[in-house]
Amino acid sequence: MVPGVSNPHTIRVYQEGERLSASFHIHIPPETGITETHKLTSELERLLYAGIPGLDRVYIHAEPQE
């Protein structure tokens, strides 16, 4: 996991032929700005693409941690 990211939930994985898409929600600290949020989600995407062969798309919804 990426530091600053927690509680991945509402996870869905779709397959079309050999291509996979994943979507999920994450929590981030409420004081995290948009630029830092983008960095966190980009790093998470990078790790997922590197670790899951055939992954074509990733959709991440970042929510403030309550």
JSON list of N, CA and C in Angstrom, two decimals:
[
{"chain": "A", "resi": 1, "resn": "MET", "atom": "N", "xyz": [0.85, -1.19, 0.00]},
{"chain": "A", "resi": 1, "resn": "MET", "atom": "CA", "xyz": [0.00, 0.00, 0.00]},
{"chain": "A", "resi": 1, "resn": "MET", "atom": "C", "xyz": [0.89, 1.24, 0.00]},
{"chain": "A", "resi": 2, "resn": "VAL", "atom": "N", "xyz": [0.32, 2.33, -0.36]},
{"chain": "A", "resi": 2, "resn": "VAL", "atom": "CA", "xyz": [1.03, 3.61, -0.42]},
{"chain": "A", "resi": 2, "resn": "VAL", "atom": "C", "xyz": [0.79, 4.36, 0.89]},
{"chain": "A", "resi": 3, "resn": "PRO", "atom": "N", "xyz": [1.85, 4.85, 1.56]},
{"chain": "A", "resi": 3, "resn": "PRO", "atom": "CA", "xyz": [1.65, 5.62, 2.79]},
{"chain": "A", "resi": 3, "resn": "PRO", "atom": "C", "xyz": [0.73, 6.81, 2.54]},
{"chain": "A", "resi": 4, "resn": "GLY", "atom": "N", "xyz": [-0.21, 7.03, 3.45]},
{"chain": "A", "resi": 4, "resn": "GLY", "atom": "CA", "xyz": [-1.19, 8.10, 3.30]},
{"chain": "A", "resi": 4, "resn": "GLY", "atom": "C", "xyz": [-2.50, 7.62, 2.71]},
{"chain": "A", "resi": 5, "resn": "VAL", "atom": "N", "xyz": [-2.53, 6.39, 2.23]},
{"chain": "A", "resi": 5, "resn": "VAL", "atom": "CA", "xyz": [-3.73, 5.80, 1.63]},
{"chain": "A", "resi": 5, "resn": "VAL", "atom": "C", "xyz": [-4.20, 4.68, 2.55]},
{"chain": "A", "resi": 6, "resn": "SER", "atom": "N", "xyz": [-5.49, 4.65, 2.83]},
{"chain": "A", "resi": 6, "resn": "SER", "atom": "CA", "xyz": [-6.01, 3.58, 3.69]},
{"chain": "A", "resi": 6, "resn": "SER", "atom": "C", "xyz": [-7.40, 3.14, 3.24]},
{"chain": "A", "resi": 7, "resn": "ASN", "atom": "N", "xyz": [-7.82, 2.04, 3.81]},
{"chain": "A", "resi": 7, "resn": "ASN", "atom": "CA", "xyz": [-9.17, 1.50, 3.66]},
{"chain": "A", "resi": 7, "resn": "ASN", "atom": "C", "xyz": [-9.66, 1.38, 2.21]},
{"chain": "A", "resi": 8, "resn": "PRO", "atom": "N", "xyz": [-8.96, 0.65, 1.36]},
{"chain": "A", "resi": 8, "resn": "PRO", "atom": "CA", "xyz": [-9.52, 0.44, 0.02]},
{"chain": "A", "resi": 8, "resn": "PRO", "atom": "C", "xyz": [-10.83, -0.32, 0.13]},
{"chain": "A", "resi": 9, "resn": "HIS", "atom": "N", "xyz": [-11.86, 0.15, -0.56]},
{"chain": "A", "resi": 9, "resn": "HIS", "atom": "CA", "xyz": [-13.17, -0.48, -0.48]},
{"chain": "A", "resi": 9, "resn": "HIS", "atom": "C", "xyz": [-13.94, -0.27, -1.77]},
{"chain": "A", "resi": 10, "resn": "THR", "atom": "N", "xyz": [-15.11, -0.88, -1.85]},
{"chain": "A", "resi": 10, "resn": "THR", "atom": "CA", "xyz": [-15.95, -0.86, -3.06]},
{"chain": "A", "resi": 10, "resn": "THR", "atom": "C", "xyz": [-15.09, -1.25, -4.26]},
{"chain": "A", "resi": 11, "resn": "ILE", "atom": "N", "xyz": [-14.39, -2.36, -4.12]},
{"chain": "A", "resi": 11, "resn": "ILE", "atom": "CA", "xyz": [-13.46, -2.83, -5.14]},
{"chain": "A", "resi": 11, "resn": "ILE", "atom": "C", "xyz": [-14.20, -3.64, -6.19]},
{"chain": "A", "resi": 12, "resn": "ARG", "atom": "N", "xyz": [-13.99, -3.26, -7.45]},
{"chain": "A", "resi": 12, "resn": "ARG", "atom": "CA", "xyz": [-14.59, -3.99, -8.57]},
{"chain": "A", "resi": 12, "resn": "ARG", "atom": "C", "xyz": [-13.53, -4.23, -9.63]},
{"chain": "A", "resi": 13, "resn": "VAL", "atom": "N", "xyz": [-13.51, -5.43, -10.15]},
{"chain": "A", "resi": 13, "resn": "VAL", "atom": "CA", "xyz": [-12.59, -5.78, -11.23]},
{"chain": "A", "resi": 13, "resn": "VAL", "atom": "C", "xyz": [-13.43, -6.31, -12.39]},
{"chain": "A", "resi": 14, "resn": "TYR", "atom": "N", "xyz": [-13.18, -5.77, -13.57]},
{"chain": "A", "resi": 14, "resn": "TYR", "atom": "CA", "xyz": [-13.91, -6.15, -14.77]},
{"chain": "A", "resi": 14, "resn": "TYR", "atom": "C", "xyz": [-12.93, -6.74, -15.77]},
{"chain": "A", "resi": 15, "resn": "GLN", "atom": "N", "xyz": [-13.38, -7.72, -16.54]},
{"chain": "A", "resi": 15, "resn": "GLN", "atom": "CA", "xyz": [-12.53, -8.31, -17.56]},
{"chain": "A", "resi": 15, "resn": "GLN", "atom": "C", "xyz": [-13.27, -8.30, -18.89]},
{"chain": "A", "resi": 16, "resn": "GLU", "atom": "N", "xyz": [-12.56, -7.81, -19.91]},
{"chain": "A", "resi": 16, "resn": "GLU", "atom": "CA", "xyz": [-13.04, -7.84, -21.29]},
{"chain": "A", "resi": 16, "resn": "GLU", "atom": "C", "xyz": [-11.95, -8.49, -22.11]},
{"chain": "A", "resi": 17, "resn": "GLY", "atom": "N", "xyz": [-12.14, -9.74, -22.49]},
{"chain": "A", "resi": 17, "resn": "GLY", "atom": "CA", "xyz": [-11.09, -10.47, -23.18]},
{"chain": "A", "resi": 17, "resn": "GLY", "atom": "C", "xyz": [-9.90, -10.63, -22.26]},
{"chain": "A", "resi": 18, "resn": "GLU", "atom": "N", "xyz": [-8.75, -10.19, -22.72]},
{"chain": "A", "resi": 18, "resn": "GLU", "atom": "CA", "xyz": [-7.53, -10.27, -21.91]},
{"chain": "A", "resi": 18, "resn": "GLU", "atom": "C", "xyz": [-7.30, -9.01, -21.08]},
{"chain": "A", "resi": 19, "resn": "ARG", "atom": "N", "xyz": [-8.15, -8.02, -21.22]},
{"chain": "A", "resi": 19, "resn": "ARG", "atom": "CA", "xyz": [-7.94, -6.73, -20.55]},
{"chain": "A", "resi": 19, "resn": "ARG", "atom": "C", "xyz": [-8.73, -6.65, -19.26]},
{"chain": "A", "resi": 20, "resn": "LEU", "atom": "N", "xyz": [-8.08, -6.10, -18.23]},
{"chain": "A", "resi": 20, "resn": "LEU", "atom": "CA", "xyz": [-8.70, -5.93, -16.93]},
{"chain": "A", "resi": 20, "resn": "LEU", "atom": "C", "xyz": [-8.84, -4.45, -16.60]},
{"chain": "A", "resi": 21, "resn": "SER", "atom": "N", "xyz": [-9.93, -4.11, -15.92]},
{"chain": "A", "resi": 21, "resn": "SER", "atom": "CA", "xyz": [-10.12, -2.78, -15.36]},
{"chain": "A", "resi": 21, "resn": "SER", "atom": "C", "xyz": [-10.44, -2.95, -13.88]},
{"chain": "A", "resi": 22, "resn": "ALA", "atom": "N", "xyz": [-9.96, -2.04, -13.07]},
{"chain": "A", "resi": 22, "resn": "ALA", "atom": "CA", "xyz": [-10.23, -2.08, -11.64]},
{"chain": "A", "resi": 22, "resn": "ALA", "atom": "C", "xyz": [-10.71, -0.71, -11.19]},
{"chain": "A", "resi": 23, "resn": "SER", "atom": "N", "xyz": [-11.68, -0.71, -10.29]},
{"chain": "A", "resi": 23, "resn": "SER", "atom": "CA", "xyz": [-12.13, 0.54, -9.68]},
{"chain": "A", "resi": 23, "resn": "SER", "atom": "C", "xyz": [-12.32, 0.31, -8.19]},
{"chain": "A", "resi": 24, "resn": "PHE", "atom": "N", "xyz": [-12.01, 1.34, -7.41]},
{"chain": "A", "resi": 24, "resn": "PHE", "atom": "CA", "xyz": [-12.17, 1.25, -5.96]},
{"chain": "A", "resi": 24, "resn": "PHE", "atom": "C", "xyz": [-12.07, 2.63, -5.34]},
{"chain": "A", "resi": 25, "resn": "HIS", "atom": "N", "xyz": [-12.44, 2.70, -4.08]},
{"chain": "A", "resi": 25, "resn": "HIS", "atom": "CA", "xyz": [-12.37, 3.92, -3.30]},
{"chain": "A", "resi": 25, "resn": "HIS", "atom": "C", "xyz": [-11.26, 3.76, -2.27]},
{"chain": "A", "resi": 26, "resn": "ILE", "atom": "N", "xyz": [-10.65, 4.87, -1.88]},
{"chain": "A", "resi": 26, "resn": "ILE", "atom": "CA", "xyz": [-9.64, 4.88, -0.83]},
{"chain": "A", "resi": 26, "resn": "ILE", "atom": "C", "xyz": [-9.92, 6.05, 0.11]},
{"chain": "A", "resi": 27, "resn": "HIS", "atom": "N", "xyz": [-9.36, 5.98, 1.30]},
{"chain": "A", "resi": 27, "resn": "HIS", "atom": "CA", "xyz": [-9.41, 7.11, 2.22]},
{"chain": "A", "resi": 27, "resn": "HIS", "atom": "C", "xyz": [-8.04, 7.76, 2.28]},
{"chain": "A", "resi": 28, "resn": "ILE", "atom": "N", "xyz": [-8.05, 9.08, 2.38]},
{"chain": "A", "resi": 28, "resn": "ILE", "atom": "CA", "xyz": [-6.82, 9.85, 2.57]},
{"chain": "A", "resi": 28, "resn": "ILE", "atom": "C", "xyz": [-7.09, 10.83, 3.71]},
{"chain": "A", "resi": 29, "resn": "PRO", "atom": "N", "xyz": [-6.05, 11.30, 4.39]},
{"chain": "A", "resi": 29, "resn": "PRO", "atom": "CA", "xyz": [-6.26, 12.28, 5.47]},
{"chain": "A", "resi": 29, "resn": "PRO", "atom": "C", "xyz": [-6.96, 13.53, 4.92]},
{"chain": "A", "resi": 30, "resn": "PRO", "atom": "N", "xyz": [-7.90, 14.10, 5.68]},
{"chain": "A", "resi": 30, "resn": "PRO", "atom": "CA", "xyz": [-8.69, 15.23, 5.17]},
{"chain": "A", "resi": 30, "resn": "PRO", "atom": "C", "xyz": [-7.87, 16.46, 4.83]},
{"chain": "A", "resi": 31, "resn": "GLU", "atom": "N", "xyz": [-6.69, 16.60, 5.42]},
{"chain": "A", "resi": 31, "resn": "GLU", "atom": "CA", "xyz": [-5.87, 17.79, 5.14]},
{"chain": "A", "resi": 31, "resn": "GLU", "atom": "C", "xyz": [-5.02, 17.63, 3.88]},
{"chain": "A", "resi": 32, "resn": "THR", "atom": "N", "xyz": [-5.11, 16.49, 3.20]},
{"chain": "A", "resi": 32, "resn": "THR", "atom": "CA", "xyz": [-4.32, 16.25, 2.00]},
{"chain": "A", "resi": 32, "resn": "THR", "atom": "C", "xyz": [-4.84, 17.11, 0.85]},
{"chain": "A", "resi": 33, "resn": "GLY", "atom": "N", "xyz": [-3.97, 17.86, 0.25]},
{"chain": "A", "resi": 33, "resn": "GLY", "atom": "CA", "xyz": [-4.36, 18.72, -0.87]},
{"chain": "A", "resi": 33, "resn": "GLY", "atom": "C", "xyz": [-4.51, 17.93, -2.16]},
{"chain": "A", "resi": 34, "resn": "ILE", "atom": "N", "xyz": [-5.04, 18.58, -3.17]},
{"chain": "A", "resi": 34, "resn": "ILE", "atom": "CA", "xyz": [-5.33, 17.91, -4.45]},
{"chain": "A", "resi": 34, "resn": "ILE", "atom": "C", "xyz": [-4.05, 17.44, -5.13]},
{"chain": "A", "resi": 35, "resn": "THR", "atom": "N", "xyz": [-2.98, 18.23, -5.05]},
{"chain": "A", "resi": 35, "resn": "THR", "atom": "CA", "xyz": [-1.72, 17.84, -5.68]},
{"chain": "A", "resi": 35, "resn": "THR", "atom": "C", "xyz": [-1.15, 16.59, -5.03]},
{"chain": "A", "resi": 36, "resn": "GLU", "atom": "N", "xyz": [-1.16, 16.54, -3.70]},
{"chain": "A", "resi": 36, "resn": "GLU", "atom": "CA", "xyz": [-0.66, 15.37, -2.99]},
{"chain": "A", "resi": 36, "resn": "GLU", "atom": "C", "xyz": [-1.57, 14.17, -3.22]},
{"chain": "A", "resi": 37, "resn": "THR", "atom": "N", "xyz": [-2.87, 14.39, -3.27]},
{"chain": "A", "resi": 37, "resn": "THR", "atom": "CA", "xyz": [-3.81, 13.30, -3.56]},
{"chain": "A", "resi": 37, "resn": "THR", "atom": "C", "xyz": [-3.51, 12.70, -4.93]},
{"chain": "A", "resi": 38, "resn": "HIS", "atom": "N", "xyz": [-3.24, 13.54, -5.90]},
{"chain": "A", "resi": 38, "resn": "HIS", "atom": "CA", "xyz": [-2.91, 13.05, -7.24]},
{"chain": "A", "resi": 38, "resn": "HIS", "atom": "C", "xyz": [-1.61, 12.23, -7.21]},
{"chain": "A", "resi": 39, "resn": "LYS", "atom": "N", "xyz": [-0.63, 12.68, -6.46]},
{"chain": "A", "resi": 39, "resn": "LYS", "atom": "CA", "xyz": [0.63, 11.92, -6.34]},
{"chain": "A", "resi": 39, "resn": "LYS", "atom": "C", "xyz": [0.38, 10.55, -5.72]},
{"chain": "A", "resi": 40, "resn": "LEU", "atom": "N", "xyz": [-0.43, 10.52, -4.67]},
{"chain": "A", "resi": 40, "resn": "LEU", "atom": "CA", "xyz": [-0.73, 9.25, -3.99]},
{"chain": "A", "resi": 40, "resn": "LEU", "atom": "C", "xyz": [-1.45, 8.27, -4.93]},
{"chain": "A", "resi": 41, "resn": "THR", "atom": "N", "xyz": [-2.46, 8.76, -5.62]},
{"chain": "A", "resi": 41, "resn": "THR", "atom": "CA", "xyz": [-3.21, 7.87, -6.51]},
{"chain": "A", "resi": 41, "resn": "THR", "atom": "C", "xyz": [-2.36, 7.44, -7.71]},
{"chain": "A", "resi": 42, "resn": "SER", "atom": "N", "xyz": [-1.51, 8.32, -8.20]},
{"chain": "A", "resi": 42, "resn": "SER", "atom": "CA", "xyz": [-0.62, 7.96, -9.31]},
{"chain": "A", "resi": 42, "resn": "SER", "atom": "C", "xyz": [0.36, 6.86, -8.89]},
{"chain": "A", "resi": 43, "resn": "GLU", "atom": "N", "xyz": [0.89, 6.95, -7.68]},
{"chain": "A", "resi": 43, "resn": "GLU", "atom": "CA", "xyz": [1.81, 5.93, -7.18]},
{"chain": "A", "resi": 43, "resn": "GLU", "atom": "C", "xyz": [1.06, 4.60, -7.01]},
{"chain": "A", "resi": 44, "resn": "LEU", "atom": "N", "xyz": [-0.14, 4.65, -6.51]},
{"chain": "A", "resi": 44, "resn": "LEU", "atom": "CA", "xyz": [-0.93, 3.44, -6.35]},
{"chain": "A", "resi": 44, "resn": "LEU", "atom": "C", "xyz": [-1.22, 2.81, -7.71]},
{"chain": "A", "resi": 45, "resn": "GLU", "atom": "N", "xyz": [-1.58, 3.62, -8.69]},
{"chain": "A", "resi": 45, "resn": "GLU", "atom": "CA", "xyz": [-1.80, 3.12, -10.05]},
{"chain": "A", "resi": 45, "resn": "GLU", "atom": "C", "xyz": [-0.54, 2.46, -10.61]},
{"chain": "A", "resi": 46, "resn": "ARG", "atom": "N", "xyz": [0.60, 3.11, -10.42]},
{"chain": "A", "resi": 46, "resn": "ARG", "atom": "CA", "xyz": [1.86, 2.57, -10.92]},
{"chain": "A", "resi": 46, "resn": "ARG", "atom": "C", "xyz": [2.14, 1.18, -10.35]},
{"chain": "A", "resi": 47, "resn": "LEU", "atom": "N", "xyz": [1.93, 1.04, -9.05]},
{"chain": "A", "resi": 47, "resn": "LEU", "atom": "CA", "xyz": [2.15, -0.25, -8.40]},
{"chain": "A", "resi": 47, "resn": "LEU", "atom": "C", "xyz": [1.19, -1.31, -8.92]},
{"chain": "A", "resi": 48, "resn": "LEU", "atom": "N", "xyz": [-0.06, -0.94, -9.14]},
{"chain": "A", "resi": 48, "resn": "LEU", "atom": "CA", "xyz": [-1.04, -1.90, -9.65]},
{"chain": "A", "resi": 48, "resn": "LEU", "atom": "C", "xyz": [-0.70, -2.34, -11.07]},
{"chain": "A", "resi": 49, "resn": "TYR", "atom": "N", "xyz": [-0.37, -1.39, -11.94]},
{"chain": "A", "resi": 49, "resn": "TYR", "atom": "CA", "xyz": [0.00, -1.74, -13.32]},
{"chain": "A", "resi": 49, "resn": "TYR", "atom": "C", "xyz": [1.23, -2.65, -13.35]},
{"chain": "A", "resi": 50, "resn": "ALA", "atom": "N", "xyz": [2.19, -2.37, -12.47]},
{"chain": "A", "resi": 50, "resn": "ALA", "atom": "CA", "xyz": [3.42, -3.17, -12.44]},
{"chain": "A", "resi": 50, "resn": "ALA", "atom": "C", "xyz": [3.16, -4.58, -11.90]},
{"chain": "A", "resi": 51, "resn": "GLY", "atom": "N", "xyz": [2.18, -4.72, -11.02]},
{"chain": "A", "resi": 51, "resn": "GLY", "atom": "CA", "xyz": [1.98, -5.99, -10.36]},
{"chain": "A", "resi": 51, "resn": "GLY", "atom": "C", "xyz": [0.87, -6.87, -10.93]},
{"chain": "A", "resi": 52, "resn": "ILE", "atom": "N", "xyz": [0.06, -6.33, -11.85]},
{"chain": "A", "resi": 52, "resn": "ILE", "atom": "CA", "xyz": [-1.07, -7.11, -12.37]},
{"chain": "A", "resi": 52, "resn": "ILE", "atom": "C", "xyz": [-1.00, -7.14, -13.90]},
{"chain": "A", "resi": 53, "resn": "PRO", "atom": "N", "xyz": [-0.52, -8.27, -14.45]},
{"chain": "A", "resi": 53, "resn": "PRO", "atom": "CA", "xyz": [-0.46, -8.39, -15.91]},
{"chain": "A", "resi": 53, "resn": "PRO", "atom": "C", "xyz": [-1.85, -8.26, -16.53]},
{"chain": "A", "resi": 54, "resn": "GLY", "atom": "N", "xyz": [-1.95, -7.55, -17.63]},
{"chain": "A", "resi": 54, "resn": "GLY", "atom": "CA", "xyz": [-3.22, -7.39, -18.33]},
{"chain": "A", "resi": 54, "resn": "GLY", "atom": "C", "xyz": [-4.07, -6.26, -17.80]},
{"chain": "A", "resi": 55, "resn": "LEU", "atom": "N", "xyz": [-3.64, -5.58, -16.74]},
{"chain": "A", "resi": 55, "resn": "LEU", "atom": "CA", "xyz": [-4.42, -4.46, -16.21]},
{"chain": "A", "resi": 55, "resn": "LEU", "atom": "C", "xyz": [-4.34, -3.30, -17.19]},
{"chain": "A", "resi": 56, "resn": "ASP", "atom": "N", "xyz": [-5.50, -2.87, -17.65]},
{"chain": "A", "resi": 56, "resn": "ASP", "atom": "CA", "xyz": [-5.57, -1.86, -18.70]},
{"chain": "A", "resi": 56, "resn": "ASP", "atom": "C", "xyz": [-6.00, -0.49, -18.16]},
{"chain": "A", "resi": 57, "resn": "ARG", "atom": "N", "xyz": [-6.89, -0.49, -17.17]},
{"chain": "A", "resi": 57, "resn": "ARG", "atom": "CA", "xyz": [-7.40, 0.77, -16.62]},
{"chain": "A", "resi": 57, "resn": "ARG", "atom": "C", "xyz": [-7.59, 0.65, -15.13]},
{"chain": "A", "resi": 58, "resn": "VAL", "atom": "N", "xyz": [-7.35, 1.78, -14.44]},
{"chain": "A", "resi": 58, "resn": "VAL", "atom": "CA", "xyz": [-7.58, 1.85, -13.01]},
{"chain": "A", "resi": 58, "resn": "VAL", "atom": "C", "xyz": [-8.34, 3.14, -12.71]},
{"chain": "A", "resi": 59, "resn": "TYR", "atom": "N", "xyz": [-9.41, 3.00, -11.95]},
{"chain": "A", "resi": 59, "resn": "TYR", "atom": "CA", "xyz": [-10.22, 4.15, -11.52]},
{"chain": "A", "resi": 59, "resn": "TYR", "atom": "C", "xyz": [-10.19, 4.19, -10.01]},
{"chain": "A", "resi": 60, "resn": "ILE", "atom": "N", "xyz": [-9.70, 5.30, -9.45]},
{"chain": "A", "resi": 60, "resn": "ILE", "atom": "CA", "xyz": [-9.59, 5.45, -8.00]},
{"chain": "A", "resi": 60, "resn": "ILE", "atom": "C", "xyz": [-10.38, 6.67, -7.57]},
{"chain": "A", "resi": 61, "resn": "HIS", "atom": "N", "xyz": [-11.25, 6.47, -6.59]},
{"chain": "A", "resi": 61, "resn": "HIS", "atom": "CA", "xyz": [-12.01, 7.57, -6.00]},
{"chain": "A", "resi": 61, "resn": "HIS", "atom": "C", "xyz": [-11.43, 7.81, -4.62]},
{"chain": "A", "resi": 62, "resn": "ALA", "atom": "N", "xyz": [-10.79, 8.96, -4.41]},
{"chain": "A", "resi": 62, "resn": "ALA", "atom": "CA", "xyz": [-10.19, 9.31, -3.12]},
{"chain": "A", "resi": 62, "resn": "ALA", "atom": "C", "xyz": [-11.20, 10.07, -2.27]},
{"chain": "A", "resi": 63, "resn": "GLU", "atom": "N", "xyz": [-11.41, 9.59, -1.04]},
{"chain": "A", "resi": 63, "resn": "GLU", "atom": "CA", "xyz": [-12.34, 10.21, -0.12]},
{"chain": "A", "resi": 63, "resn": "GLU", "atom": "C", "xyz": [-11.59, 10.64, 1.14]},
{"chain": "A", "resi": 64, "resn": "PRO", "atom": "N", "xyz": [-11.98, 11.78, 1.75]},
{"chain": "A", "resi": 64, "resn": "PRO", "atom": "CA", "xyz": [-11.34, 12.15, 2.99]},
{"chain": "A", "resi": 64, "resn": "PRO", "atom": "C", "xyz": [-11.67, 11.15, 4.10]},
{"chain": "A", "resi": 65, "resn": "GLN", "atom": "N", "xyz": [-10.65, 10.82, 4.87]},
{"chain": "A", "resi": 65, "resn": "GLN", "atom": "CA", "xyz": [-10.83, 9.90, 6.00]},
{"chain": "A", "resi": 65, "resn": "GLN", "atom": "C", "xyz": [-11.58, 10.64, 7.10]},
{"chain": "A", "resi": 66, "resn": "GLU", "atom": "N", "xyz": [-12.59, 10.01, 7.63]},
{"chain": "A", "resi": 66, "resn": "GLU", "atom": "CA", "xyz": [-13.38, 10.66, 8.69]},
{"chain": "A", "resi": 66, "resn": "GLU", "atom": "C", "xyz": [-12.83, 10.38, 10.05]}
]
